[in-house]
Amino acid sequence: MRPVAVIGCGVTKFGKHDRSVVDLLAEASLKALEDSNTLEGDFDAVYVGNMASGEFEGRSGIANALVSELGLEPAFASKIENTSGSGGAAVLAGWMSVASGQSDLTLVAGGEKMTSVSTEEVTDIIATLTHPDEYKHGVTLLAFAGLQARYYLEKYKAPRESLAKVAVKNHHNATLNPTAQFQKTITVQDVLDSPVVADPLRLYDFCPITDGAAAIVLCPAERARKHAEDPVAISGIGGATDTHVVHERADPTVLKSVKRAAEKAYRMAGRDPRQVDVAELHDMSTLLEIIQSEDVGFFPKGTGWKAVEDGTTSLKGELPINTSGGLKAKGHPIGGTGVAQVVEVTNQLRGKCDKRQVEAEVGLTCNVAGFGNNTVVTILERMR
Amino acid sequence: MRPVAVIGCGVTKFGKHDRSVVDLLAEASLKALEDSNTLEGDFDAVYVGNMASGEFEGRSGIANALVSELGLEPAFASKIENTSGSGGAAVLAGWMSVASGQSDLTLVAGGEKMTSVSTEEVTDIIATLTHPDEYKHGVTLLAFAGLQARYYLEKYKAPRESLAKVAVKNHHNATLNPTAQFQKTITVQDVLDSPVVADPLRLYDFCPITDGAAAIVLCPAERARKHAEDPVAISGIGGATDTHVVHERADPTVLKSVKRAAEKAYRMAGRDPRQVDVAELHDMSTLLEIIQSEDVGFFPKGTGWKAVEDGTTSLKGELPINTSGGLKAKGHPIGGTGVAQVVEVTNQLRGKCDKRQVEAEVGLTCNVAGFGNNTVVTILERMR
C-alpha cells in the first residue's frame, strides 16, 4: 500500500444553519482546498460521509452534487452511509482510494443538515439505525446510553459526578474552539440539575442536534510536501463491527468494535496506546468518552472515569481528549463527526489550535456508528 | 496495489419480494459465500450498495445489519450510496479495500427493496437524485431520457425501431436467465404499442421497479485458488463524474462520465475496447444501452444502434451486451444493479450461464448513477 497524508483541513461553524448539507460540505471543502493549496488541483476522487440527506432534505447522490458544486469533475464521487460513523468510514474510503493507487488528490468531506426537521423527526430518523427487534421494545440510543451508564457506575463504583465532569471539560474546550456549537462553560451542578433523559443521564450528558460539515484533503505521502509545509501521516486506520443487536453483547460496558478497530490501527501504525498524545473520541454521551478511552487502550477497563476526575484528559493533562469540545460541545452533525475528528487531531499535530493547542506528535480518532456496532479508528502522526 | 479476484457470486430472484432489503442482501450473500467456499471464512470487510433503505423501509446502517445477519463480526461494514450507481461504487470500495491491504476476504453486496412503497412514492424517491434546479422545472430522469432519445434519433438518423430492438433483445436474454424479473419475449410492435412515458420513449423502453440483491466475494488474487477453481480477476476498475446539472453538458448524446471511467479501467487493465467479449451496460432506457456501447468505445459515436440492428450485441453476435437481460428485463433493484452486472460477467467468464452462455475471456460492466453523472466501469478477466 502507498502511505497516505492529510495535507489540508476545513470546517464550517457547527450549530444551526439555513443552508443545505451540500452547501455546508462545499464550504468546508473549499477551506480544505485552500488550506492544502489545491484550489487548482486535479482531484481524482471525492468521498462524502453523510447519514440521512434523503430523510432530512429529500436529496440523494449528494457526493455527485458536491463534485459539481466545486467543479471537481471528472473526480469520482461516492457517499458513505454508516449512521454516526459515516465520517470515519468516508476517511477510510479516502485512505483506501489513495493507498490502493485508485486516486492521488482526494477530498473527504462529511456533514449533516439536521435542523431542517423537528426535534421529534430527528429522533425518528436517528432511531432508524437501531435494530428493529430492539427498537420495537422502545430501546432507543438514549435508552441504551442510560442503561449502560447505570451499569458502569455500579460495576466500577464510579461517582455520577465523573460523567458530569466529561461535559464540563468538553464545554470548556469548546469555548476555545471558535467553530464549536456551544461557547459557554458549565458546572457539574448544571449537569446534575439538567432534565433527566435516560436515568441516570441528563440533558447535559448528551450531544446536541447540529448542522455542520468538515473536510480533509488526502494525497500520497510522497507528494505531500509539494502541497503543504506540515502534512500529517495517516499511519494507521482500521474498522470493525460488533453485534448490531446490543443485548447479544456479553458486557455492555465494553465496545468490542472500538477495541478491534483500535487494534487494527495500532498494528498498522506500529504504535501502542501509550504513544498517543491527543485523541478525539465519540462522546455521544459523557460515559461513552470514558468507555472509549478504556477500549482504545489508554486506561484499564473501569478506570477511565478516574482520568477525568484527576484531569489527565483535560487540556493541560497528560492525554487531552476531545480538545475540540467533542460531540458534546463542538456538536455532532452526524455524518460530519468522523471527518471533524481528523481535522482537530491534524490541526493539533500541526500546531494550529491556538488557545486549545496541546503538545502532540501522535494522535488518535475514534468514530462510532450505531450503539457501538461499527467503529473506525485512525492514527495520525506528524511527518518529519 | 495488490491484484484482486472475484471468487464467488450470488443473486436473489429479481422481482417482487415480501422481505426486507437486509433479508435479500443476506440471501444473495450466503449464495456468494457458498459459491466461493467461504461459509467458514474470516471476513475482514463488507461493502453494501444501496440507495434508499431509509426512504423505502425506514432503515439506516444496513451494512451493520447485514454483518450481524450473517454473523460476520468483526468484519468492518460500510454502505455506499451513489443512487443507481451504488452497486458499482460498492464494488470499487471492495476492490480498494483488498487492493490497499485493508482487507483480505471481502464481501460486496448490493440490493434494493422498492415495492414497499407505491409507484408514485418510488418516483418521488428516485427524483431525489436529480439536481433541484432541474427537477423544479419538472425534468425527471424519464424526461431526460425522452429528450435524449429524440435528439439522438434525429442527429444520427437512427430508426425508432432500433431502440425497441434493445428491449426485444434483452427480454429474450432474460427468458434464459432464471433469476430475471421478466420471463417473456416481446416484439418490436409490443414496444411501439406500449404507453408513451416520455416521447418518443414508451413503457417498454424503460426498466421496471424491482426488489432484489446480488453479492460477490473478493480476495487477493494470489489467494483466489485456495477458495475457488475458477476465479476471475478484476483487471481494471475506475470511476468518474460528469456535471450533475444535465443542461450544462455540451452534447446530451455523450456520457462523459462513462468515457472517463472506461478510460481509467482500460488503462489499469492494459486492455482496449476491441478486446472485450461480453458486457453488461446500464440500460435504464433502451437508448442508454446504445449510448454506453459507444462511450465505452465498442462502436463509434452515433453507430451503436446499427450494432443492435445487425445483431452484433445479441447473444449469438460478436459482442453480446446484457446477456442477463439487463436492467430492462432482468430488473433494476437500484443499489443492486452494479453488483449484479459483475455477477453476470463473472459467471459468463466462468462458463456458468447455461442457456445464455457466450464465449468470453474478457468482460466489462458499466454502472451509471443519476443521469450519467457518476459511473464505475469494471474489466473482468478469466484467471489462467
PDB file of N, CA and C in Angstrom, chain A residues 152 156 162 166 289-291 293-294 298-310 312-313 321:
ATOM      1  N   TYR A 152     -22.392   0.770  34.409  1.00  0.00           N
ATOM      2  CA  TYR A 152     -20.972   1.134  34.572  1.00  0.00           C
ATOM      3  C   TYR A 152     -20.730   1.741  35.949  1.00  0.00           C
ATOM      4  N   TYR A 156     -18.232  -0.331  38.452  1.00  0.00           N
ATOM      5  CA  TYR A 156     -16.883   0.179  38.709  1.00  0.00           C
ATOM      6  C   TYR A 156     -16.857   1.209  39.834  1.00  0.00           C
ATOM      7  N   SER A 162     -18.416  12.001  37.956  1.00  0.00           N
ATOM      8  CA  SER A 162     -17.318  11.832  36.989  1.00  0.00           C
ATOM      9  C   SER A 162     -17.847  11.974  35.557  1.00  0.00           C
ATOM     10  N   VAL A 166     -16.970  15.081  32.369  1.00  0.00           N
ATOM     11  CA  VAL A 166     -16.668  14.999  30.930  1.00  0.00           C
ATOM     12  C   VAL A 166     -17.333  16.172  30.208  1.00  0.00           C
ATOM     13  N   GLU A 289     -17.341   8.645  26.194  1.00  0.00           N
ATOM     14  CA  GLU A 289     -15.937   9.080  26.112  1.00  0.00           C
ATOM     15  C   GLU A 289     -15.074   8.245  27.050  1.00  0.00           C
ATOM     16  N   ILE A 290     -15.583   8.041  28.244  1.00  0.00           N
ATOM     17  CA  ILE A 290     -14.823   7.267  29.238  1.00  0.00           C
ATOM     18  C   ILE A 290     -14.623   5.829  28.770  1.00  0.00           C
ATOM     19  N   ILE A 291     -15.696   5.204  28.308  1.00  0.00           N
ATOM     20  CA  ILE A 291     -15.611   3.802  27.868  1.00  0.00           C
ATOM     21  C   ILE A 291     -14.649   3.664  26.698  1.00  0.00           C
ATOM     22  N   SER A 293     -12.149   5.622  26.041  1.00  0.00           N
ATOM     23  CA  SER A 293     -10.768   5.862  26.491  1.00  0.00           C
ATOM     24  C   SER A 293     -10.171   4.586  27.094  1.00  0.00           C
ATOM     25  N   GLU A 294     -11.043   3.710  27.563  1.00  0.00           N
ATOM     26  CA  GLU A 294     -10.587   2.393  28.040  1.00  0.00           C
ATOM     27  C   GLU A 294     -10.397   1.428  26.863  1.00  0.00           C
ATOM     28  N   PHE A 298      -6.164   3.370  26.427  1.00  0.00           N
ATOM     29  CA  PHE A 298      -5.488   4.420  27.200  1.00  0.00           C
ATOM     30  C   PHE A 298      -5.474   4.081  28.702  1.00  0.00           C
ATOM     31  N   PHE A 299      -6.571   3.529  29.188  1.00  0.00           N
ATOM     32  CA  PHE A 299      -6.694   3.243  30.625  1.00  0.00           C
ATOM     33  C   PHE A 299      -7.310   1.855  30.809  1.00  0.00           C
ATOM     34  N   PRO A 300      -6.970   1.151  31.914  1.00  0.00           N
ATOM     35  CA  PRO A 300      -7.588  -0.164  32.138  1.00  0.00           C
ATOM     36  C   PRO A 300      -9.106  -0.038  32.302  1.00  0.00           C
ATOM     37  N   LYS A 301      -9.829  -1.101  31.883  1.00  0.00           N
ATOM     38  CA  LYS A 301     -11.293  -1.109  31.960  1.00  0.00           C
ATOM     39  C   LYS A 301     -11.764  -0.745  33.373  1.00  0.00           C
ATOM     40  N   GLY A 302     -12.693   0.153  33.433  1.00  0.00           N
ATOM     41  CA  GLY A 302     -13.277   0.528  34.724  1.00  0.00           C
ATOM     42  C   GLY A 302     -12.557   1.662  35.431  1.00  0.00           C
ATOM     43  N   THR A 303     -11.492   2.191  34.791  1.00  0.00           N
ATOM     44  CA  THR A 303     -10.722   3.255  35.448  1.00  0.00           C
ATOM     45  C   THR A 303     -10.723   4.564  34.655  1.00  0.00           C
ATOM     46  N   GLY A 304     -11.357   4.562  33.488  1.00  0.00           N
ATOM     47  CA  GLY A 304     -11.348   5.760  32.643  1.00  0.00           C
ATOM     48  C   GLY A 304     -11.917   6.973  33.373  1.00  0.00           C
ATOM     49  N   TRP A 305     -12.897   6.739  34.226  1.00  0.00           N
ATOM     50  CA  TRP A 305     -13.527   7.856  34.934  1.00  0.00           C
ATOM     51  C   TRP A 305     -12.534   8.561  35.859  1.00  0.00           C
ATOM     52  N   LYS A 306     -11.543   7.804  36.358  1.00  0.00           N
ATOM     53  CA  LYS A 306     -10.544   8.421  37.244  1.00  0.00           C
ATOM     54  C   LYS A 306      -9.682   9.430  36.482  1.00  0.00           C
ATOM     55  N   ALA A 307      -9.437   9.108  35.193  1.00  0.00           N
ATOM     56  CA  ALA A 307      -8.612  10.008  34.372  1.00  0.00           C
ATOM     57  C   ALA A 307      -9.333  11.328  34.112  1.00  0.00           C
ATOM     58  N   VAL A 308     -10.653  11.290  34.143  1.00  0.00           N
ATOM     59  CA  VAL A 308     -11.404  12.544  34.041  1.00  0.00           C
ATOM     60  C   VAL A 308     -11.315  13.286  35.365  1.00  0.00           C
ATOM     61  N   GLU A 309     -11.535  12.554  36.449  1.00  0.00           N
ATOM     62  CA  GLU A 309     -11.511  13.158  37.787  1.00  0.00           C
ATOM     63  C   GLU A 309     -10.169  13.842  38.067  1.00  0.00           C
ATOM     64  N   ASP A 310      -9.070  13.170  37.713  1.00  0.00           N
ATOM     65  CA  ASP A 310      -7.754  13.727  38.088  1.00  0.00           C
ATOM     66  C   ASP A 310      -7.181  14.656  37.009  1.00  0.00           C
ATOM     67  N   THR A 312      -6.320  14.070  33.882  1.00  0.00           N
ATOM     68  CA  THR A 312      -5.424  13.510  32.862  1.00  0.00           C
ATOM     69  C   THR A 312      -5.894  13.836  31.451  1.00  0.00           C
ATOM     70  N   THR A 313      -7.226  13.855  31.251  1.00  0.00           N
ATOM     71  CA  THR A 313      -7.755  14.043  29.892  1.00  0.00           C
ATOM     72  C   THR A 313      -8.126  15.496  29.596  1.00  0.00           C
ATOM     73  N   ILE A 321      -8.220  14.738  25.813  1.00  0.00           N
ATOM     74  CA  ILE A 321      -9.232  14.075  24.987  1.00  0.00           C
ATOM     75  C   ILE A 321     -10.323  15.084  24.632  1.00  0.00           C
TER      76      ILE A 321
END
